[in-house]
PDB file of C-alpha atoms and ligand atoms in Angstrom:
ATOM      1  CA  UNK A 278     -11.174 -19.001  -1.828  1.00  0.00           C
ATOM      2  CA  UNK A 279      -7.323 -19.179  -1.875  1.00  0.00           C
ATOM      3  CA  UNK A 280      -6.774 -17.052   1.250  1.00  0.00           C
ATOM      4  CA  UNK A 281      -8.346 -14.409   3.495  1.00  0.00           C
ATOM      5  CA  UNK A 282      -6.507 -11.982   4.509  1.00  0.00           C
ATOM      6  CA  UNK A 283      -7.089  -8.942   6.873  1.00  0.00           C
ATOM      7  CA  UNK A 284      -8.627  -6.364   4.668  1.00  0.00           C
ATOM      8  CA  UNK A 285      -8.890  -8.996   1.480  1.00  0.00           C
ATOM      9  CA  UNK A 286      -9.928 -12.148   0.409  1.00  0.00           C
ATOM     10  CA  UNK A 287      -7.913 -13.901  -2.836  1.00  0.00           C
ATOM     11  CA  UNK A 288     -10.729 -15.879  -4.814  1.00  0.00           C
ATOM     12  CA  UNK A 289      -9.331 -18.743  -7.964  1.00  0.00           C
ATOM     13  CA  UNK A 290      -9.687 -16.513 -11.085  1.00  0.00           C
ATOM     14  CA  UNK A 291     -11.201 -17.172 -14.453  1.00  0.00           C
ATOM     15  CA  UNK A 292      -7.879 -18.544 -15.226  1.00  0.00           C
ATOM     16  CA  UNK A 293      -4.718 -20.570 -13.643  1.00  0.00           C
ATOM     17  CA  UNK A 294      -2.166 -17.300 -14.297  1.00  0.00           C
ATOM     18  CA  UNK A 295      -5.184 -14.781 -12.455  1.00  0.00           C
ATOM     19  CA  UNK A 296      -6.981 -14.319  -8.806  1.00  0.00           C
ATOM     20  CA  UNK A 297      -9.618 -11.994  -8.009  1.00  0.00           C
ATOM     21  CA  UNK A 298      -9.206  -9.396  -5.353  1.00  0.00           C
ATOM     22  CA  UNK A 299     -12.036  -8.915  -2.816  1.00  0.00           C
ATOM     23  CA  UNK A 300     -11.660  -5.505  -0.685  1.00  0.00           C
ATOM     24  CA  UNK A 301     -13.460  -6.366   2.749  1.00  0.00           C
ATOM     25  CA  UNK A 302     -14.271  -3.472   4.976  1.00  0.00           C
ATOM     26  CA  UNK A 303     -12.297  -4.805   7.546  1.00  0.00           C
ATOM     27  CA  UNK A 304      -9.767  -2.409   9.131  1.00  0.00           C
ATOM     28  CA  UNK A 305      -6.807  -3.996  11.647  1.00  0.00           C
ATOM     29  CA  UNK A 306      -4.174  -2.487  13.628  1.00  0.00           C
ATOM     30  CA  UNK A 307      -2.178  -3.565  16.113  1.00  0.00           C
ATOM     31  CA  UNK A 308      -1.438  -7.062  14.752  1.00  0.00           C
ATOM     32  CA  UNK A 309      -5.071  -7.267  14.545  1.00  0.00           C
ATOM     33  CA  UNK A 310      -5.425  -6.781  18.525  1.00  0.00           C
ATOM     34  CA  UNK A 311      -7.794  -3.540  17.093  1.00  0.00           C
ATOM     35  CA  UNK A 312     -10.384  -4.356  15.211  1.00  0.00           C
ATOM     36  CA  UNK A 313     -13.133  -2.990  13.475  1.00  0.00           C
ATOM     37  CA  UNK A 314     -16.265  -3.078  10.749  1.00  0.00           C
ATOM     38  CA  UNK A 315     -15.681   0.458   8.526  1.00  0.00           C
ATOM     39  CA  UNK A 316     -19.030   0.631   5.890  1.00  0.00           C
ATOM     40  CA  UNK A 317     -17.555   0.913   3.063  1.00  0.00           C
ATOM     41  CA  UNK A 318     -13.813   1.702   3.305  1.00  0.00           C
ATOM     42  CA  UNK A 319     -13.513  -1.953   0.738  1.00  0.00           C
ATOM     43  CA  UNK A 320     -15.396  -0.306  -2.253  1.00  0.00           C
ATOM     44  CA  UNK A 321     -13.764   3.187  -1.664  1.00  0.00           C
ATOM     45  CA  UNK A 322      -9.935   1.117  -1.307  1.00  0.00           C
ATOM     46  CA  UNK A 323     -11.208  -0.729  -4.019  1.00  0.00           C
ATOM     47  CA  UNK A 324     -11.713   2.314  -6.551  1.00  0.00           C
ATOM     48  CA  UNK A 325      -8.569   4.181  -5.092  1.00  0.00           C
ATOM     49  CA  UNK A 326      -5.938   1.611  -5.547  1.00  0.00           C
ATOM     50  CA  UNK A 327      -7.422   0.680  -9.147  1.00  0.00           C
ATOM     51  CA  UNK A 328      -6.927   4.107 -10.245  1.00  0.00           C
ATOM     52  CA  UNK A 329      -3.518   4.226  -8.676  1.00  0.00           C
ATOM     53  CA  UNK A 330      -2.075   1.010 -10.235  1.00  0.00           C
ATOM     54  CA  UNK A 331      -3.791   1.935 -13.090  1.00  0.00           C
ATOM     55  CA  UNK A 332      -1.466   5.072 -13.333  1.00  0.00           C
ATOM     56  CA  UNK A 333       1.916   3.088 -12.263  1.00  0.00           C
ATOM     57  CA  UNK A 334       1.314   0.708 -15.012  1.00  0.00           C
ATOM     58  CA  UNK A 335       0.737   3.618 -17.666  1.00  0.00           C
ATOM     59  CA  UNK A 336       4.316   5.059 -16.573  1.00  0.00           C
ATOM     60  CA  UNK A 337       5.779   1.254 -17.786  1.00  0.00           C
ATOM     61  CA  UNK A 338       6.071  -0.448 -13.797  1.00  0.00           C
ATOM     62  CA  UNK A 339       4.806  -3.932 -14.102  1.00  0.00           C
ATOM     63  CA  UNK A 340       1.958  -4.101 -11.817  1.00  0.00           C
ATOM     64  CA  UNK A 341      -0.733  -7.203 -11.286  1.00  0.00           C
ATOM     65  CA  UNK A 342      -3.552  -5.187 -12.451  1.00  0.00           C
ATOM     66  CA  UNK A 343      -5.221  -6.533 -15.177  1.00  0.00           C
ATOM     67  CA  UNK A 344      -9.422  -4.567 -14.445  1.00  0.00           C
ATOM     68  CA  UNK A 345     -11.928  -3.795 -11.738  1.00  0.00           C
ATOM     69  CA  UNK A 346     -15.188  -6.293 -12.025  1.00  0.00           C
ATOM     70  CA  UNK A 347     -17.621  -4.646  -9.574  1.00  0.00           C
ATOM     71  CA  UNK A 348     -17.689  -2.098  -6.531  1.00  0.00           C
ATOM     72  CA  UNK A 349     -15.546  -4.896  -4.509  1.00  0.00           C
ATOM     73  CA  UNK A 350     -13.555  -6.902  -6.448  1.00  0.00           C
ATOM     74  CA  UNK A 351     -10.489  -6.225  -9.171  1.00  0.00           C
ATOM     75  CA  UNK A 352      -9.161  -8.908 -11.258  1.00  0.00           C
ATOM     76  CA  UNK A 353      -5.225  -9.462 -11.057  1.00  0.00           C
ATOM     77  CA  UNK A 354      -2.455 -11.555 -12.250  1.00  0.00           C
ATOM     78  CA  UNK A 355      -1.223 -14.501  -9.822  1.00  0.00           C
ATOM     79  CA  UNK A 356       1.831 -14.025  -7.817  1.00  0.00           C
ATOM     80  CA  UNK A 357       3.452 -15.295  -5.160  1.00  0.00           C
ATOM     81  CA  UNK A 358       4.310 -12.724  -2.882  1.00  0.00           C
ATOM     82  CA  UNK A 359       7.932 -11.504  -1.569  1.00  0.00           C
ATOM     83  CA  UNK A 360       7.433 -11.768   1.916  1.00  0.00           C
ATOM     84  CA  UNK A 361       8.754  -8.306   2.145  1.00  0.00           C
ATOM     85  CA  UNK A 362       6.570  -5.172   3.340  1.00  0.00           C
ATOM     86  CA  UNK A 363       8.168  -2.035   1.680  1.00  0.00           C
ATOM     87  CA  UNK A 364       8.064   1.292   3.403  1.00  0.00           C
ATOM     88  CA  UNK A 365       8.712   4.200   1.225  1.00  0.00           C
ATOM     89  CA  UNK A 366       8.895   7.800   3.721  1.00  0.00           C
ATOM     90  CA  UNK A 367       9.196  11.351   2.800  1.00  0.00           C
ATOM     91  CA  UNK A 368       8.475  12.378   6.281  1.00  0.00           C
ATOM     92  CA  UNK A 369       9.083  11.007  10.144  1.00  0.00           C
ATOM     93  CA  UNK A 370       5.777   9.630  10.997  1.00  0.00           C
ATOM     94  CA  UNK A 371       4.632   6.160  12.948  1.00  0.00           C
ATOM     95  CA  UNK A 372       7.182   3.899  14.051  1.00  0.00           C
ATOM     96  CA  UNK A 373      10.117   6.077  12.214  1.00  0.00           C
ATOM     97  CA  UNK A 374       9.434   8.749  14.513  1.00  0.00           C
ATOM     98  CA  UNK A 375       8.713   6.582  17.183  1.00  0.00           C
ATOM     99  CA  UNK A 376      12.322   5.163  16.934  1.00  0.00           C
ATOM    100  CA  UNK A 377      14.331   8.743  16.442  1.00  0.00           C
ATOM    101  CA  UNK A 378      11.801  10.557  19.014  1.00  0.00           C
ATOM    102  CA  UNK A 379      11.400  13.090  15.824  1.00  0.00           C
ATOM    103  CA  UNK A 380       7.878  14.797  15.205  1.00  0.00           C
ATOM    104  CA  UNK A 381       5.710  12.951  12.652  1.00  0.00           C
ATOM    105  CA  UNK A 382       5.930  15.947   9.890  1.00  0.00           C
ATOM    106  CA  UNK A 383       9.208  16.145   9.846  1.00  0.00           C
ATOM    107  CA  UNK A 384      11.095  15.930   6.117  1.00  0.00           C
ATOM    108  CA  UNK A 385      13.560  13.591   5.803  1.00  0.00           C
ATOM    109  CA  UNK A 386      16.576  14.465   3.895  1.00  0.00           C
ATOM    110  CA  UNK A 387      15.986  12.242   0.921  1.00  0.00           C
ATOM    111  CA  UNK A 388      13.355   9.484   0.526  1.00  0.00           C
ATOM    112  CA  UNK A 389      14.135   6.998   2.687  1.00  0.00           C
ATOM    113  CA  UNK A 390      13.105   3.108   1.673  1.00  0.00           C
ATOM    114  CA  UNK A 391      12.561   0.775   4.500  1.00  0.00           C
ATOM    115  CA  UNK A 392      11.561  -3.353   4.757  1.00  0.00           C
ATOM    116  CA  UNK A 393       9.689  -5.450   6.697  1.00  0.00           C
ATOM    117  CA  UNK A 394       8.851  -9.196   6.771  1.00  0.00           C
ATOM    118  CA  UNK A 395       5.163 -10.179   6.485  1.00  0.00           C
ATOM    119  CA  UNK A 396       4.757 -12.047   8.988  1.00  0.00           C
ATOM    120  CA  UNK A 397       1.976 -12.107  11.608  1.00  0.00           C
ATOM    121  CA  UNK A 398       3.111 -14.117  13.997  1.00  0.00           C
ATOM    122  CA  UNK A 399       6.281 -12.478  14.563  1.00  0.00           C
ATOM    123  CA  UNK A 400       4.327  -9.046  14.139  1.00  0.00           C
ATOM    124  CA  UNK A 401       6.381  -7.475  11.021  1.00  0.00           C
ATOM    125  CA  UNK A 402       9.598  -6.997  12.132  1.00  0.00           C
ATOM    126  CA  UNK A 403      11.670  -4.254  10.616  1.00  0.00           C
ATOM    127  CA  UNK A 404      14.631  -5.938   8.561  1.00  0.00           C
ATOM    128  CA  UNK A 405      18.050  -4.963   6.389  1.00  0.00           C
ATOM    129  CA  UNK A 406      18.118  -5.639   2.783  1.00  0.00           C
ATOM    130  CA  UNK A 407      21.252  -7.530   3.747  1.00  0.00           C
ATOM    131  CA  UNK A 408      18.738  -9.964   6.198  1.00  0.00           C
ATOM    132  CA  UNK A 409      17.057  -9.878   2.748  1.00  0.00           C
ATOM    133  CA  UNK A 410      19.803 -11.559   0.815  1.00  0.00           C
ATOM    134  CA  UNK A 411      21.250 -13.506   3.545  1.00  0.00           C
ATOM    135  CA  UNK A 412      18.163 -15.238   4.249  1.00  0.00           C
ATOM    136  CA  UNK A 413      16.808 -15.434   0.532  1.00  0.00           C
ATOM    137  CA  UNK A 414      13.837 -13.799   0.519  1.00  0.00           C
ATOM    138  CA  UNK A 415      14.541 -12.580  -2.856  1.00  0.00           C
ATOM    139  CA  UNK A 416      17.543 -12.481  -5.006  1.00  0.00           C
ATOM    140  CA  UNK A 417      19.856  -8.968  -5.319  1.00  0.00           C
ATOM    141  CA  UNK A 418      18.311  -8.448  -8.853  1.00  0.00           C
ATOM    142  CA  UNK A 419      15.145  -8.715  -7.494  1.00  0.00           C
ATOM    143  CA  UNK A 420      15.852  -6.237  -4.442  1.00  0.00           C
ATOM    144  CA  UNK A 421      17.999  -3.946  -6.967  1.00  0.00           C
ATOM    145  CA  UNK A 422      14.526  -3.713  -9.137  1.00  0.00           C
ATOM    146  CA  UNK A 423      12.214  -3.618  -6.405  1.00  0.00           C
ATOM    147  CA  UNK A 424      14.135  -0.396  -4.926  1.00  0.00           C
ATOM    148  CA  UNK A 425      13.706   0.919  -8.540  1.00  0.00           C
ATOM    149  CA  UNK A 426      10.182   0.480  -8.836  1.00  0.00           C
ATOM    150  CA  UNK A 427       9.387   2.015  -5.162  1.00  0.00           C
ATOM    151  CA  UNK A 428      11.566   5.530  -6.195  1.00  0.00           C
ATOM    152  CA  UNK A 429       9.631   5.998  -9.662  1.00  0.00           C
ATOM    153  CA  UNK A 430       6.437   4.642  -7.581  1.00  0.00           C
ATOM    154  CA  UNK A 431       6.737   7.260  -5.212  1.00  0.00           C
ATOM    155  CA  UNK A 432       7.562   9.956  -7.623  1.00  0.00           C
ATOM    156  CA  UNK A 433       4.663   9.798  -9.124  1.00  0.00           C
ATOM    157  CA  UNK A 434       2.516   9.051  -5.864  1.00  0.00           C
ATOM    158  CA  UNK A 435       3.195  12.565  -4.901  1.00  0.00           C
ATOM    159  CA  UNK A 436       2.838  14.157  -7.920  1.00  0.00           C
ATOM    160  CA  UNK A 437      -0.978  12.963  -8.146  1.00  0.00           C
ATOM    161  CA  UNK A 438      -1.506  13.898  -4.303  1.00  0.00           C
ATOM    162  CA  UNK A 439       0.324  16.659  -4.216  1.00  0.00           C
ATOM    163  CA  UNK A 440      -2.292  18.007  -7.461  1.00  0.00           C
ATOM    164  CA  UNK A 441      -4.840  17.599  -5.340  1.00  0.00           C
ATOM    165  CA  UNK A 442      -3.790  19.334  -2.031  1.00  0.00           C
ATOM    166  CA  UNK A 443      -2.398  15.936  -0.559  1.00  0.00           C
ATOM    167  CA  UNK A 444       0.708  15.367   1.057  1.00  0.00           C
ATOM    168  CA  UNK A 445       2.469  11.956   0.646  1.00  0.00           C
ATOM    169  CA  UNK A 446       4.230  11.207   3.944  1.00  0.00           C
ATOM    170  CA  UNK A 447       5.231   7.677   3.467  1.00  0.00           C
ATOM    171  CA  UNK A 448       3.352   4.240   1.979  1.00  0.00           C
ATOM    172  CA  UNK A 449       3.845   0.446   2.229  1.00  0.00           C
ATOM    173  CA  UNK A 450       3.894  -1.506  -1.027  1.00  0.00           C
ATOM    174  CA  UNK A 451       4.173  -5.382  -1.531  1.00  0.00           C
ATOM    175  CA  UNK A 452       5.709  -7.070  -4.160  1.00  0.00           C
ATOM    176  CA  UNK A 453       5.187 -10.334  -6.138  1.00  0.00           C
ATOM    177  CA  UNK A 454       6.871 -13.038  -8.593  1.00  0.00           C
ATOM    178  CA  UNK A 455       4.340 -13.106 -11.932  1.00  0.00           C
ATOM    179  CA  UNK A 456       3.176 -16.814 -12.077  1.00  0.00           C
ATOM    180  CA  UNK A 457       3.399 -16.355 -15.510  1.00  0.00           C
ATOM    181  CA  UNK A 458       6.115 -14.252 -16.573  1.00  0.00           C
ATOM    182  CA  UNK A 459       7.833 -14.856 -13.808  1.00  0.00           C
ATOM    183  CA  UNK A 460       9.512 -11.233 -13.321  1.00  0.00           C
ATOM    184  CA  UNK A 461       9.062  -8.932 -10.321  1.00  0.00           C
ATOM    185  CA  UNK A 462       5.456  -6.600 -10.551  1.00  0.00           C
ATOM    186  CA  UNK A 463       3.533  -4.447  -7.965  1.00  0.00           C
ATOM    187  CA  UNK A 464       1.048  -6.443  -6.240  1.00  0.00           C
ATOM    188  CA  UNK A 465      -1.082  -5.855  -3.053  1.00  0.00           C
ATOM    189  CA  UNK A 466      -2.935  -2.196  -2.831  1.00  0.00           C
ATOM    190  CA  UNK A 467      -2.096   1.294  -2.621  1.00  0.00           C
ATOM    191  CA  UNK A 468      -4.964   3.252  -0.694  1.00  0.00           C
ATOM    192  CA  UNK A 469      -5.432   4.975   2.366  1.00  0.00           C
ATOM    193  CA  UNK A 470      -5.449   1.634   4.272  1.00  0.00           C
ATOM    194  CA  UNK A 471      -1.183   1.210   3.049  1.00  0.00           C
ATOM    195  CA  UNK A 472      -0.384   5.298   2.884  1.00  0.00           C
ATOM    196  CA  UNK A 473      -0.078   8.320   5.136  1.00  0.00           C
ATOM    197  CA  UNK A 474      -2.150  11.161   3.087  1.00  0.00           C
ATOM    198  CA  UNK A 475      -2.394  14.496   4.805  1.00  0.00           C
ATOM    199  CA  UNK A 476      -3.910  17.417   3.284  1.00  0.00           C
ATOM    200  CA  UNK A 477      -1.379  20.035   2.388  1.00  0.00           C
ATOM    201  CA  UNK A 478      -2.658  22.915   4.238  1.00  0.00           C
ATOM    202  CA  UNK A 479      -3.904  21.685   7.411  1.00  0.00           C
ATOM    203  CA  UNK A 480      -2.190  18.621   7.703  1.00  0.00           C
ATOM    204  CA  UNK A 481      -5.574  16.514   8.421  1.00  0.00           C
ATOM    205  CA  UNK A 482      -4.915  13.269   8.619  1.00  0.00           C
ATOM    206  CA  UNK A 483      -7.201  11.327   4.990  1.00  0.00           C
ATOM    207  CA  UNK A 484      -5.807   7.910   6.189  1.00  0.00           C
ATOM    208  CA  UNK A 485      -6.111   5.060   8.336  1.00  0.00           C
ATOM    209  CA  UNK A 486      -4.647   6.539  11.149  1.00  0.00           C
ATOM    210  CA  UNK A 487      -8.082   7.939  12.056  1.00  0.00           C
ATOM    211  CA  UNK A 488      -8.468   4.398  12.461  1.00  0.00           C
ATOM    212  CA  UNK A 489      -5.631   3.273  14.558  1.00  0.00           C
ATOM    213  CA  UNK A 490      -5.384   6.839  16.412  1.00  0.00           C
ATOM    214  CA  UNK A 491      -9.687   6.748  16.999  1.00  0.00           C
ATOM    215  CA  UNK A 492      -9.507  10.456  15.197  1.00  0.00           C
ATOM    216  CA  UNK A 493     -13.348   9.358  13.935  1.00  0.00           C
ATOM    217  CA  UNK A 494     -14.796   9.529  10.259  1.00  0.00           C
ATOM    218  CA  UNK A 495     -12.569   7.011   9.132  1.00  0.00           C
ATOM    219  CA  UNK A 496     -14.961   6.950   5.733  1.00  0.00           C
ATOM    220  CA  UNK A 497     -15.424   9.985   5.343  1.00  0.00           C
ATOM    221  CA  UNK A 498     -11.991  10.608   4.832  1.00  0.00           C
ATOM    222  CA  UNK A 499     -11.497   7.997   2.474  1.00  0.00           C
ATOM    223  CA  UNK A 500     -14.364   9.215   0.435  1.00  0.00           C
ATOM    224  CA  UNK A 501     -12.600  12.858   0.689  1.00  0.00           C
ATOM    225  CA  UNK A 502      -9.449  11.402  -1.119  1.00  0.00           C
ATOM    226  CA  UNK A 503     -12.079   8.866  -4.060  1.00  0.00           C
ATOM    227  CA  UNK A 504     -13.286  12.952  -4.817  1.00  0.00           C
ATOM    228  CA  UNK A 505      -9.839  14.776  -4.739  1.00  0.00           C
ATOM    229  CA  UNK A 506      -8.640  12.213  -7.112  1.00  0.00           C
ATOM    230  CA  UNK A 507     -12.120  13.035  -9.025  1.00  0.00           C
ATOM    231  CA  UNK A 508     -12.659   8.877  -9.582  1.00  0.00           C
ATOM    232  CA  UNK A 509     -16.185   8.106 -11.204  1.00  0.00           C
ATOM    233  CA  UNK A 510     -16.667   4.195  -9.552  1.00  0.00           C
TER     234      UNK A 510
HETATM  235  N1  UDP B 641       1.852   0.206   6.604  1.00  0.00           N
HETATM  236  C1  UDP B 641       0.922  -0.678   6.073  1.00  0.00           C
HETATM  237  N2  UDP B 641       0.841  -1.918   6.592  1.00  0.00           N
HETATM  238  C2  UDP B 641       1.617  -2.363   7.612  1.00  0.00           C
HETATM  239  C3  UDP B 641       2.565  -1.448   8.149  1.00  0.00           C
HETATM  240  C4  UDP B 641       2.650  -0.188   7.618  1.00  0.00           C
HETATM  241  O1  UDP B 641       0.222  -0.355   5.133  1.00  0.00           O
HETATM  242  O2  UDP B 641       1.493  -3.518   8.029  1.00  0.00           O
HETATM  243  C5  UDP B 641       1.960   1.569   6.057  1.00  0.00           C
HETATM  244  C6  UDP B 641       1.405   2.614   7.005  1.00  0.00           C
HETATM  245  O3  UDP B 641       0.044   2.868   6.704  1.00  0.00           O
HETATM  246  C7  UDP B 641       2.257   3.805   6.703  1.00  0.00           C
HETATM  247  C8  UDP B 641       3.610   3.223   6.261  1.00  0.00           C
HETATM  248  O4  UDP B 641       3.329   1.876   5.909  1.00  0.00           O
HETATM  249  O5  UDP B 641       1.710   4.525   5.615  1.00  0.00           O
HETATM  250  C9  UDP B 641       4.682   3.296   7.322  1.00  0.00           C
HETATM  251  O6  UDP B 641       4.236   2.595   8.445  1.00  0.00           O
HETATM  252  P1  UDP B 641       4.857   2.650   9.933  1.00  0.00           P
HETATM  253  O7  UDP B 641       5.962   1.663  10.042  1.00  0.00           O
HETATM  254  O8  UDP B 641       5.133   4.029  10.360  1.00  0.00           O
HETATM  255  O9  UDP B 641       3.580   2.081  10.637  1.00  0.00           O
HETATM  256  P2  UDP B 641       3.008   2.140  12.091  1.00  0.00           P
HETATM  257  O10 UDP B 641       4.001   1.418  12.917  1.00  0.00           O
HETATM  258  O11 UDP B 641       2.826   3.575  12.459  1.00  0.00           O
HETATM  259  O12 UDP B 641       1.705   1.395  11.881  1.00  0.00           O
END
C-alpha cells in the first residue's frame, strides 16, 4: 500500500511508472467529521469514472488511465499529484452559493473555474491561481494547461450527461505530474462522489449530496447514473 486515502487506497503496481486504484465504499464529508459505510458506491465509482476517463482520453486529454482489473480496482499511471483541487461550475451550488447567498440552480454567466489546496489539515481552503504561482504549486505552463484541460473536460462532461437527462452543475478534478513522461494528465476520479449531477427535469439530486445533505438512497442514485450512462461492468 502506498497510501489510503478517504474513498481510495493507492496499491505499488505491476510496474515502477504504474499504481493500482482501489475504490473503497467509504463516503466523507465534512473534513471527514461525517462518516459513513455506502455498499457499494466503490464498484459503481469505480465503473463510472473508468468510462468517463475513458472518454476524455479518446478526445486526446492525457489522463492516468491505463484499464479497469476487477469490480474495485483500475490500473493507472504514477503521478505525483498537484496539490490543487479544481472546481469547474456551470451553476451556483455548495459553497459558491453559500458565499454569494445565490440559489444552488442558478446559471452562471460563463463556466467559472475555481482552486483549492488539498490539504486536510487546513480543510481545503479556497485559493487564487496567483497563490498558485506565488507559492509554486505548479508552474504557469502547468496552470495555463490545466485550465485547458478542465474547459474541454467539462465540455464534454455535459454533453454525455446532458444525453442522458443529466445536468452538470459543477465537478472537482485533480491533477498530476506523469512519473514517466513527466507532463501534466488527469488523475484522481470523476464520479458522483467529485460531481453535482441533477436530472434535467426534476432536478433530483444523482450525487453525493444525498450523502452529505442525508437525502437517503445514496446507491441507488449512483446506480441510476452506471444505467443512464448504459455501462455493462
Ligand atoms: N468536491 C469534491 N471534493 C472536495 C470538494 C468538492 O469532489 O473535496 C466537488 C463537489 O462534489 C462538487 C464540486 O466539487 O461537485 C464543488 O464543490 P463545493 O465547493 O461546492 O463543495 P461543498 O463545499 O458544497 O462540499
Amino acid at each position: 500500500m502506498l497510501y489510503d486515502g478517504k474513498a481510495k487506497t493507492i496499491f505499488e503496481g505491476p510496474t515502477s511508472d504504474t499504481v493500482i486504484q482501489y475504490f473503497k465504499d467509504d463516503a466523507t464529508a465534512n473534513n471527514a467529521e461525517k462518516h459513513a459505510i455506502i455498499d457499494g458506491k466503490g464498484v459503481l465509482n469505480n465503473s463510472i469514472s473508468d468510462f468517463l476517463m475513458r472518454k476524455i482520453q479518446e478526445i486526446g486529454i492525457p489522463t492516468h488511465y491505463i484499464k479497469k482489473i476487477n469490480m474495485r480496482e483500475q490500473l493507472v499511471k504514477k503521478v505525483e499529484i498537484i496539490p490543487i483541487e479544481v472546481l469547474v461550475r456551470n451553476y451556483f451550488a455548495g459553497s459558491l452559493s453559500k458565499k454569494f447567498c445565490i440559489k444552488e440552480g442558478t446559471p452562471l454567466a460563463d463556466t467559472l473555474i475555481e482552486y483549492c489546496l488539498k490539504s486536510d489539515e487546513l480543510g481545503d481552503p479556497h485559493i487564487s491561481s496567483e497563490h498558485i504561482l506565488n507559492i509554486g504549486l505548479c508552474s504557469f505552463d502547468e496552470l495555463e494547461l490545466i485550465d485547458e484541460y478542465s474547459l474541454r473536460i467539462n465540455d464534454i462532461l455535459r454533453g454525455i450527461f446532458y444525453s442522458i437527462g443529466i445536468n452538470l452543475i459543477d465537478f472537482k478534478l485533480e491533477f498530476g505530474i506523469c512519473k514517466k513522461t513527466k507532463e501534466v494528465i488527469l488523475a484522481d476520479e470523476i464520479s458522483p462522489d467529485t460531481c453535482r449531477l441533477w436530472d434535467l427535469k426534476t432536478n433530483k439530486k444523482l450525487d453525493k449530496d444525498r450523502f452529505r445533505r442525508d437525502l437517503g438512497d445514496v446507491e441507488g442514485a449512483y446506480q441510476e447514473v452506471l444505467e443512464r450512462l448504459d455501462i455493462k461492468s
